[in-house]
Amino acid sequence: FHLALATPMEGPHWPEIVRRLLEAYPKPASEGWDVVVAAWAQQHQPEVGVEVGAHFFAQRHSIPIDYSRKFPLHAMLDHEMDAFRFLGTTPCLSPILVTRLGSHLLRTMDHDCRLPLHLVLDHSPYTWHSGMIDFIQKAFEAEPRAATIRDTSDGLYPFMKITATADVATFPNQRIVLDMVYRMFRLDAGNFAADALQGGS
């Protein structure tokens, strides 16, 4: 398994090989963050990173492997320390994740009708680390329509979740965050204003 990660391979069968290795002996995927980061940081096919991450989060949080395969971003972002360690301490992974996974996962709702953008905005103060802000920005730019959808857990739009946070961001990230709030609001300002007039119903 470690040799498989050390040498990125092309071809349609390589993700299947990694999957079978992990199913036969799942322990390597739970050994540490470096294994998951290696699966993403190197030039592996996206399916390889998803598979390694799926086994890691399934074992770490006792969630079904099928869930973490289907919702790899949700499985990672649902736990603040995981999200911070994966994105906050390795900021270069943000564009890699967004680019390789594709925008379809950023607009995929889980069983609770929550989007990845909703989950990552729950993790203050970790949310406002520069690496996390970078991921939020990349995710928003890749799928801006996600900002027009309320979070079912609290009824807030993403721009509301940002502004409702006690410690939004400190300089020099403040300008980036405020710019995101403005752009999110401008996406559907008429609808947001109508909601406010109706009492947020």
Tab-separated table of C-alpha atoms in Angstrom:
chain	number	residue	atom	x	y	z
A	1	PHE	CA	0.000	0.000	0.000
A	2	HIS	CA	2.782	2.448	0.893
A	3	LEU	CA	4.591	1.564	-2.319
A	4	ALA	CA	1.379	2.212	-4.216
A	5	LEU	CA	1.167	5.716	-2.750
A	6	ALA	CA	4.844	6.407	-3.319
A	7	THR	CA	4.542	5.864	-7.076
A	8	PRO	CA	1.527	7.557	-8.682
A	9	MET	CA	0.287	5.500	-11.608
A	10	GLU	CA	-2.073	6.254	-14.433
A	11	GLY	CA	-4.708	3.962	-15.862
A	12	PRO	CA	-8.277	3.041	-14.963
A	13	HIS	CA	-7.282	0.073	-12.798
A	14	TRP	CA	-5.001	1.877	-10.334
A	15	PRO	CA	-7.764	3.223	-8.007
A	16	GLU	CA	-9.254	-0.280	-7.934
A	17	ILE	CA	-5.888	-1.725	-6.901
A	18	VAL	CA	-5.598	0.775	-4.053
A	19	ARG	CA	-9.183	0.052	-2.998
A	20	ARG	CA	-8.555	-3.699	-2.854
A	21	LEU	CA	-5.345	-3.208	-0.895
A	22	LEU	CA	-7.203	-1.144	1.686
A	23	GLU	CA	-10.119	-3.552	1.905
A	24	ALA	CA	-7.728	-6.442	2.470
A	25	TYR	CA	-5.685	-4.540	5.060
A	26	PRO	CA	-7.307	-1.234	6.113
A	27	LYS	CA	-4.858	-0.363	8.909
A	28	PRO	CA	-2.413	1.739	6.808
A	29	ALA	CA	-5.112	4.313	6.066
A	30	SER	CA	-5.584	4.965	9.794
A	31	GLU	CA	-1.898	5.276	10.659
A	32	GLY	CA	-1.762	9.047	10.393
A	33	TRP	CA	-2.466	12.203	8.499
A	34	ASP	CA	0.668	11.872	6.420
A	35	VAL	CA	-0.843	8.904	4.595
A	36	VAL	CA	-3.959	10.850	3.616
A	37	VAL	CA	-1.981	13.955	2.696
A	38	ALA	CA	0.361	11.858	0.537
A	39	ALA	CA	-2.610	10.471	-1.356
A	40	TRP	CA	-3.670	14.014	-2.268
A	41	ALA	CA	-0.413	15.923	-2.466
A	42	GLN	CA	1.145	13.668	-5.100
A	43	GLN	CA	-0.104	13.310	-8.642
A	44	HIS	CA	-2.528	10.497	-7.944
A	45	GLN	CA	-5.864	10.141	-9.647
A	46	PRO	CA	-8.671	11.752	-7.588
A	47	GLU	CA	-10.237	8.354	-6.905
A	48	VAL	CA	-7.097	7.285	-5.024
A	49	GLY	CA	-7.319	10.251	-2.657
A	50	VAL	CA	-11.032	9.667	-2.116
A	51	GLU	CA	-10.480	5.992	-1.319
A	52	VAL	CA	-7.647	6.602	1.155
A	53	GLY	CA	-9.565	9.440	2.825
A	54	ALA	CA	-12.727	7.337	2.963
A	55	HIS	CA	-10.986	4.544	4.890
A	56	PHE	CA	-9.222	7.030	7.158
A	57	PHE	CA	-12.385	8.884	8.198
A	58	ALA	CA	-14.496	5.726	8.374
A	59	GLN	CA	-12.091	4.210	10.904
A	60	ARG	CA	-11.358	7.458	12.727
A	61	HIS	CA	-15.000	8.398	13.318
A	62	SER	CA	-16.750	5.034	13.024
A	63	ILE	CA	-18.837	6.067	10.039
A	64	PRO	CA	-19.897	3.798	7.165
A	65	ILE	CA	-17.262	3.503	4.445
A	66	ASP	CA	-19.940	4.006	1.784
A	67	TYR	CA	-20.814	7.388	3.318
A	68	SER	CA	-17.225	8.639	3.330
A	69	ARG	CA	-16.776	7.433	-0.261
A	70	LYS	CA	-19.921	9.203	-1.438
A	71	PHE	CA	-19.330	12.370	0.613
A	72	PRO	CA	-15.537	12.657	1.008
A	73	LEU	CA	-15.607	16.382	1.749
A	74	HIS	CA	-18.418	16.008	4.268
A	75	ALA	CA	-16.576	13.198	6.044
A	76	MET	CA	-13.524	15.424	6.422
A	77	LEU	CA	-15.217	18.748	7.171
A	78	ASP	CA	-17.698	17.354	9.700
A	79	HIS	CA	-14.981	17.332	12.377
A	80	GLU	CA	-13.249	20.618	13.083
A	81	MET	CA	-9.841	19.241	14.073
A	82	ASP	CA	-9.769	17.019	10.991
A	83	ALA	CA	-10.671	19.928	8.753
A	84	PHE	CA	-8.065	22.135	10.389
A	85	ARG	CA	-5.269	19.562	10.218
A	86	PHE	CA	-6.071	18.646	6.643
A	87	LEU	CA	-6.547	22.180	5.296
A	88	GLY	CA	-5.286	24.599	7.923
A	89	THR	CA	-1.849	23.050	8.313
A	90	THR	CA	-1.477	22.083	4.656
A	91	PRO	CA	-2.928	25.075	2.764
A	92	CYS	CA	-1.532	23.938	-0.588
A	93	LEU	CA	-4.102	21.127	-0.523
A	94	SER	CA	-7.044	23.525	-0.940
A	95	PRO	CA	-6.719	24.118	-4.695
A	96	ILE	CA	-5.725	20.481	-5.200
A	97	LEU	CA	-8.863	19.201	-3.468
A	98	VAL	CA	-11.209	21.597	-5.221
A	99	THR	CA	-9.657	21.017	-8.642
A	100	ARG	CA	-9.356	17.241	-8.492
A	101	LEU	CA	-12.614	16.451	-6.753
A	102	GLY	CA	-14.565	18.762	-9.025
A	103	SER	CA	-17.317	21.238	-8.304
A	104	HIS	CA	-19.990	18.525	-8.295
A	105	LEU	CA	-18.939	17.488	-4.774
A	106	LEU	CA	-19.130	21.091	-3.621
A	107	ARG	CA	-22.806	21.154	-4.603
A	108	THR	CA	-23.557	17.677	-3.268
A	109	MET	CA	-25.844	17.594	-0.231
A	110	ASP	CA	-25.476	14.895	2.380
A	111	HIS	CA	-28.369	13.064	4.053
A	112	ASP	CA	-29.056	16.161	6.170
A	113	CYS	CA	-29.188	18.403	3.064
A	114	ARG	CA	-25.975	20.179	4.071
A	115	LEU	CA	-23.253	21.296	1.663
A	116	PRO	CA	-19.473	21.204	2.322
A	117	LEU	CA	-19.528	25.017	2.540
A	118	HIS	CA	-21.989	24.809	5.440
A	119	LEU	CA	-19.787	22.393	7.359
A	120	VAL	CA	-16.521	24.268	6.998
A	121	LEU	CA	-18.130	27.486	8.261
A	122	ASP	CA	-19.074	25.776	11.544
A	123	HIS	CA	-15.537	25.443	12.835
A	124	SER	CA	-14.630	28.762	14.430
A	125	PRO	CA	-11.899	29.656	15.363
A	126	TYR	CA	-10.259	27.123	13.043
A	127	THR	CA	-12.331	28.425	10.134
A	128	TRP	CA	-10.359	31.657	10.117
A	129	HIS	CA	-6.906	30.153	9.820
A	130	SER	CA	-5.378	31.267	6.504
A	131	GLY	CA	-5.398	27.725	5.111
A	132	MET	CA	-9.081	27.263	5.923
A	133	ILE	CA	-9.961	30.655	4.455
A	134	ASP	CA	-8.114	29.617	1.302
A	135	PHE	CA	-10.257	26.483	1.031
A	136	ILE	CA	-13.491	28.436	1.619
A	137	GLN	CA	-12.491	30.910	-1.061
A	138	LYS	CA	-11.559	28.196	-3.568
A	139	ALA	CA	-14.768	26.268	-2.833
A	140	PHE	CA	-16.912	29.388	-3.234
A	141	GLU	CA	-15.229	30.340	-6.512
A	142	ALA	CA	-15.637	26.812	-7.880
A	143	GLU	CA	-19.326	26.549	-6.937
A	144	PRO	CA	-20.751	29.997	-6.066
A	145	ARG	CA	-24.347	28.741	-6.123
A	146	ALA	CA	-23.669	26.966	-2.817
A	147	ALA	CA	-23.703	30.394	-1.164
A	148	THR	CA	-27.396	30.828	-2.030
A	149	ILE	CA	-28.515	27.767	-0.063
A	150	ARG	CA	-29.462	27.856	3.612
A	151	ASP	CA	-27.795	25.539	6.109
A	152	THR	CA	-30.511	23.202	7.386
A	153	SER	CA	-28.852	23.013	10.821
A	154	ASP	CA	-29.382	26.693	11.676
A	155	GLY	CA	-31.326	28.241	8.764
A	156	LEU	CA	-28.496	30.611	7.861
A	157	TYR	CA	-27.029	31.399	4.472
A	158	PRO	CA	-23.231	31.093	4.240
A	159	PHE	CA	-22.663	34.860	4.307
A	160	MET	CA	-24.768	35.005	7.498
A	161	LYS	CA	-22.732	32.224	9.106
A	162	ILE	CA	-19.570	34.200	8.438
A	163	THR	CA	-20.856	37.504	9.820
A	164	ALA	CA	-22.440	35.794	12.846
A	165	THR	CA	-19.089	34.451	13.968
A	166	ALA	CA	-17.689	36.236	17.012
A	167	ASP	CA	-14.122	36.352	15.719
A	168	VAL	CA	-14.557	36.645	11.958
A	169	ALA	CA	-10.963	37.217	10.964
A	170	THR	CA	-7.969	39.277	11.860
A	171	PHE	CA	-5.764	41.279	9.576
A	172	PRO	CA	-4.491	40.407	6.932
A	173	ASN	CA	-7.318	37.918	6.215
A	174	GLN	CA	-10.116	40.314	7.086
A	175	ARG	CA	-10.287	41.897	3.636
A	176	ILE	CA	-10.538	38.477	1.957
A	177	VAL	CA	-13.342	37.396	4.274
A	178	LEU	CA	-15.315	40.632	3.923
A	179	ASP	CA	-14.943	40.448	0.158
A	180	MET	CA	-16.419	36.921	0.225
A	181	VAL	CA	-19.364	38.123	2.322
A	182	TYR	CA	-20.057	40.910	-0.165
A	183	ARG	CA	-19.810	38.597	-3.181
A	184	MET	CA	-21.999	35.952	-1.541
A	185	PHE	CA	-24.668	38.520	-0.737
A	186	ARG	CA	-24.598	40.010	-4.239
A	187	LEU	CA	-25.332	36.599	-5.768
A	188	ASP	CA	-28.974	36.750	-4.718
A	189	ALA	CA	-29.413	40.026	-2.851
A	190	GLY	CA	-33.098	40.372	-3.795
A	191	ASN	CA	-33.975	36.978	-2.356
A	192	PHE	CA	-31.946	37.593	0.802
A	193	ALA	CA	-33.693	40.956	1.306
A	194	ALA	CA	-37.113	39.376	0.744
A	195	ASP	CA	-36.302	36.739	3.356
A	196	ALA	CA	-35.348	39.459	5.838
A	197	LEU	CA	-38.624	41.330	5.227
A	198	GLN	CA	-40.576	38.103	5.772
A	199	GLY	CA	-38.793	37.421	9.034
A	200	GLY	CA	-36.425	34.831	7.573
A	201	SER	CA	-39.189	32.299	6.941
